[in-house]
Amino acid sequence: MNLRSDQWYGTGDRNAYIHRAWMRRGVPSDAFGGRPQIAIANTASDLTPCNAHHRDIAQFVKNGIWEAGGVPLELPVPSLGETQMRPTAMLWRNMAAMATEEMLRANPIDGVVLLGGCDKTIPALLMAAASVNIPAVVVPGGPMQSGTFRGRTLGCGTDVWRLSEEVRAGTLSEEEFQSSDSSMIRSAGHCNTMGTASTMGLLAEVLGAVLPGLAGTPAADARLREGAQLTGRLVVEMVQDDRRPSTLFSAGSFHNAIVALSALGGSTNAVIHLLAIAGRLEIPLSMADFDRIGSAVPLLVNLQPAGTHLMDDLYRAGGLLSVLKEVRYLLDPEALTVTGRTLDSYLDAAEVWDREIIRTADEPLLQEAGIAVLHGNLAPSGAIIKPAAATPHLLTHRGRAVVFDSVEDFAARIDDPALDVDADSVLVLRGCGPKGYPGMPEASNMPLPKKLLAQGVRDMVRVCDGRMSGTAYGTVVLHVSPESAVGGPLSLVRTGDWIVLDVPARRIDIEVADEELQRRQPSAGAAAAYAKPTRGWERLYIDHVQQADTGADLDFLIGSSGSVVARESH
Ligand code: FES
């Protein structure tokens, strides 16, 4: 076996002595040289509560690695807590990916187990592993237990949006709302709706990066620990067989991920993450592929936010493989997994145990559930909408724009009784793109004006260059590219302009003549809200981040750095 780590341990010289001696600390000397050195890239952090239990999971991975003859080495990597990080965790996804990539490259590592959960952590880890291109396998940390509040199921995120709108509408007291928190967050694990964390854990398995059958196992479940131990054994085998990201992932893997995204009713954030991961692998993938492959795929999974149930229910109903079996006719049967077998080969044994949760393709929750990609003079490079989360009659709509230059402008004016807005208006929020915020926050599902909520309005067309929480719902056009901060047409919209949304025709337009648009200057208010950072990661990010339509990665991180570092450590 030709091991990368033998460049450190196998030379028999003074350098090998130094590398080995400092690492031993009670470990037998035969652990170094000729045995796979396996990193466990661990995003456990007290500030990422969704991943805090990964310390426990790591122990099971270690057991499996030892069992198979490898040497486990826990490697803490940057962790991104979705609910805590300012200005948005997305600003740090590329930093976490870059730091992980560099740590894997710099150290004597032959393979890696990636422990991720909370929204950005699995995407960042997969981007890193793809760029280093060493054998890599994900253990998704799993969703938390379901919550109930006053007899009703309470889903993470989705019900925060629902209950907070009820408070604003006056149908729920602030005290009742505040007291629901401990009913919502009951255990270790990530959000239990089909939000971004659930989506990316499941899609990591569809891509082929997870031991088949493991993704979606609840965080508290003993079977997650068993799967972690089996993954520890597996990664050693992957090193022995030289199964790397470049040999496992294919265009077919991403095709399957897009089909699954639709069937699951997954998060819109998956678009930006899959584009970024594909970019690291130099596999051609565009926003148009999401529409072409996924838009006609039926919604099969009855989970919030598109449905009513939670991740626990999906797991007991048969889990991901049972869902994939229902859309097997749409999948690429050749796509591989970390085990060396095709994903397709795991589907025969899958069974559905509850048709309330996992529907058939003949009787889906929704016939065409995929993400629609829109173009038009408001989004020349594209925008997306999730029709499954939208109000059907609003998918074709013409309304007057009510424009906000920033999240601060929005917060200051949305509940102003004098705001000239009605149910047919189109709320437009700019300054939320990758550069403009910076980091592209989940601000697109803007809260509705209080006075309209009081009238019973529960959805309006909204347009934004930011993202939307995977747990959110509404008729929201998001990821508008190019963003307003780089002079996209969104920067030229004025309150009172007519905006036309036509999802069946895949259009989002502003009814303003081209000549008039060319005469207009970008909004001064938006420019004033955009303060370009002068130092640190934010400066690097601003100078190099790409637009949402290609995955918002840094331009110099596209592709692979590889695992070769020729110079010794001196
Ligand atoms: Fe961590 Fe939702 S906040 S997954």
PDB file of N, CA, C and O and ligand atoms in Angstrom, residues 48-51 80-83 117-119 144 156-157 189-193 196-198 471, ligand 1:
ATOM      1  N   THR A  48     -21.461  25.556  18.207  1.00  0.00           N
ATOM      2  CA  THR A  48     -22.279  24.952  17.143  1.00  0.00           C
ATOM      3  C   THR A  48     -23.073  23.842  17.815  1.00  0.00           C
ATOM      4  O   THR A  48     -22.733  22.656  17.718  1.00  0.00           O
ATOM      5  N   PRO A  49     -24.104  24.207  18.557  1.00  0.00           N
ATOM      6  CA  PRO A  49     -24.789  23.214  19.393  1.00  0.00           C
ATOM      7  C   PRO A  49     -25.327  22.032  18.598  1.00  0.00           C
ATOM      8  O   PRO A  49     -25.424  20.920  19.135  1.00  0.00           O
ATOM      9  N   CYS A  50     -25.653  22.246  17.340  1.00  0.00           N
ATOM     10  CA  CYS A  50     -26.162  21.132  16.513  1.00  0.00           C
ATOM     11  C   CYS A  50     -25.099  20.046  16.329  1.00  0.00           C
ATOM     12  O   CYS A  50     -25.421  18.906  15.987  1.00  0.00           O
ATOM     13  N   ASN A  51     -23.815  20.402  16.514  1.00  0.00           N
ATOM     14  CA  ASN A  51     -22.720  19.452  16.287  1.00  0.00           C
ATOM     15  C   ASN A  51     -21.988  19.077  17.573  1.00  0.00           C
ATOM     16  O   ASN A  51     -20.978  18.368  17.512  1.00  0.00           O
ATOM     17  N   LEU A  80     -19.265  26.045  12.206  1.00  0.00           N
ATOM     18  CA  LEU A  80     -20.130  27.178  11.891  1.00  0.00           C
ATOM     19  C   LEU A  80     -21.516  26.949  12.479  1.00  0.00           C
ATOM     20  O   LEU A  80     -22.279  26.114  11.991  1.00  0.00           O
ATOM     21  N   GLY A  81     -21.815  27.670  13.533  1.00  0.00           N
ATOM     22  CA  GLY A  81     -23.121  27.571  14.189  1.00  0.00           C
ATOM     23  C   GLY A  81     -24.107  28.503  13.507  1.00  0.00           C
ATOM     24  O   GLY A  81     -23.991  29.731  13.605  1.00  0.00           O
ATOM     25  N   GLU A  82     -25.081  27.907  12.871  1.00  0.00           N
ATOM     26  CA  GLU A  82     -25.991  28.677  12.015  1.00  0.00           C
ATOM     27  C   GLU A  82     -26.719  29.778  12.773  1.00  0.00           C
ATOM     28  O   GLU A  82     -26.932  30.872  12.253  1.00  0.00           O
ATOM     29  N   THR A  83     -27.108  29.473  14.010  1.00  0.00           N
ATOM     30  CA  THR A  83     -27.953  30.436  14.722  1.00  0.00           C
ATOM     31  C   THR A  83     -27.141  31.500  15.465  1.00  0.00           C
ATOM     32  O   THR A  83     -27.721  32.430  16.020  1.00  0.00           O
ATOM     33  N   GLY A 117     -22.818  18.558  10.411  1.00  0.00           N
ATOM     34  CA  GLY A 117     -24.255  18.509  10.682  1.00  0.00           C
ATOM     35  C   GLY A 117     -24.912  19.837  10.368  1.00  0.00           C
ATOM     36  O   GLY A 117     -25.570  19.978   9.338  1.00  0.00           O
ATOM     37  N   CYS A 118     -24.687  20.812  11.257  1.00  0.00           N
ATOM     38  CA  CYS A 118     -25.323  22.123  11.088  1.00  0.00           C
ATOM     39  C   CYS A 118     -25.023  22.671   9.681  1.00  0.00           C
ATOM     40  O   CYS A 118     -23.960  22.414   9.110  1.00  0.00           O
ATOM     41  N   ASP A 119     -25.954  23.452   9.187  1.00  0.00           N
ATOM     42  CA  ASP A 119     -26.097  23.779   7.760  1.00  0.00           C
ATOM     43  C   ASP A 119     -24.829  23.818   6.904  1.00  0.00           C
ATOM     44  O   ASP A 119     -24.731  23.155   5.886  1.00  0.00           O
ATOM     45  N   MET A 144     -32.156  16.267  15.474  1.00  0.00           N
ATOM     46  CA  MET A 144     -32.597  16.162  16.870  1.00  0.00           C
ATOM     47  C   MET A 144     -34.003  15.549  16.949  1.00  0.00           C
ATOM     48  O   MET A 144     -34.676  15.367  15.931  1.00  0.00           O
ATOM     49  N   CYS A 156     -38.119  22.564  14.036  1.00  0.00           N
ATOM     50  CA  CYS A 156     -37.093  23.611  14.153  1.00  0.00           C
ATOM     51  C   CYS A 156     -37.180  24.572  12.972  1.00  0.00           C
ATOM     52  O   CYS A 156     -37.249  24.145  11.830  1.00  0.00           O
ATOM     53  N   GLY A 157     -37.085  25.804  13.267  1.00  0.00           N
ATOM     54  CA  GLY A 157     -37.029  26.806  12.201  1.00  0.00           C
ATOM     55  C   GLY A 157     -38.394  27.095  11.626  1.00  0.00           C
ATOM     56  O   GLY A 157     -38.967  28.163  11.864  1.00  0.00           O
ATOM     57  N   GLY A 189     -28.274  17.200  18.118  1.00  0.00           N
ATOM     58  CA  GLY A 189     -28.611  17.039  16.706  1.00  0.00           C
ATOM     59  C   GLY A 189     -28.943  18.347  16.038  1.00  0.00           C
ATOM     60  O   GLY A 189     -29.081  19.390  16.669  1.00  0.00           O
ATOM     61  N   HIS A 190     -29.060  18.275  14.723  1.00  0.00           N
ATOM     62  CA  HIS A 190     -29.376  19.483  13.943  1.00  0.00           C
ATOM     63  C   HIS A 190     -30.878  19.595  13.727  1.00  0.00           C
ATOM     64  O   HIS A 190     -31.650  18.723  14.140  1.00  0.00           O
ATOM     65  N   CYS A 191     -31.284  20.647  13.062  1.00  0.00           N
ATOM     66  CA  CYS A 191     -32.714  20.924  12.858  1.00  0.00           C
ATOM     67  C   CYS A 191     -33.420  19.709  12.253  1.00  0.00           C
ATOM     68  O   CYS A 191     -32.884  19.035  11.366  1.00  0.00           O
ATOM     69  N   ASN A 192     -34.634  19.467  12.764  1.00  0.00           N
ATOM     70  CA  ASN A 192     -35.328  18.230  12.400  1.00  0.00           C
ATOM     71  C   ASN A 192     -36.326  18.391  11.264  1.00  0.00           C
ATOM     72  O   ASN A 192     -37.048  17.458  10.936  1.00  0.00           O
ATOM     73  N   THR A 193     -36.388  19.566  10.688  1.00  0.00           N
ATOM     74  CA  THR A 193     -37.189  19.765   9.480  1.00  0.00           C
ATOM     75  C   THR A 193     -36.335  19.412   8.261  1.00  0.00           C
ATOM     76  O   THR A 193     -35.139  19.124   8.400  1.00  0.00           O
ATOM     77  N   THR A 196     -31.704  22.957   5.714  1.00  0.00           N
ATOM     78  CA  THR A 196     -30.445  22.784   4.991  1.00  0.00           C
ATOM     79  C   THR A 196     -29.596  21.661   5.574  1.00  0.00           C
ATOM     80  O   THR A 196     -28.976  20.892   4.836  1.00  0.00           O
ATOM     81  N   ALA A 197     -29.553  21.545   6.894  1.00  0.00           N
ATOM     82  CA  ALA A 197     -28.720  20.497   7.495  1.00  0.00           C
ATOM     83  C   ALA A 197     -29.228  19.113   7.105  1.00  0.00           C
ATOM     84  O   ALA A 197     -28.453  18.248   6.678  1.00  0.00           O
ATOM     85  N   SER A 198     -30.541  18.892   7.240  1.00  0.00           N
ATOM     86  CA  SER A 198     -31.102  17.593   6.850  1.00  0.00           C
ATOM     87  C   SER A 198     -30.859  17.353   5.366  1.00  0.00           C
ATOM     88  O   SER A 198     -30.442  16.257   4.957  1.00  0.00           O
ATOM     89  N   THR A 471     -35.671  25.985   6.142  1.00  0.00           N
ATOM     90  CA  THR A 471     -36.868  25.661   6.913  1.00  0.00           C
ATOM     91  C   THR A 471     -38.017  26.615   6.601  1.00  0.00           C
ATOM     92  O   THR A 471     -39.093  26.498   7.172  1.00  0.00           O
TER      93      THR A 471
HETATM   94 FE1  FES B   1     -27.978  23.984  13.125  1.00  0.00          FE
HETATM   95 FE2  FES B   1     -30.485  24.353  12.041  1.00  0.00          FE
HETATM   96  S1  FES B   1     -29.353  25.646  13.389  1.00  0.00           S
HETATM   97  S2  FES B   1     -29.057  22.821  11.703  1.00  0.00           S
END
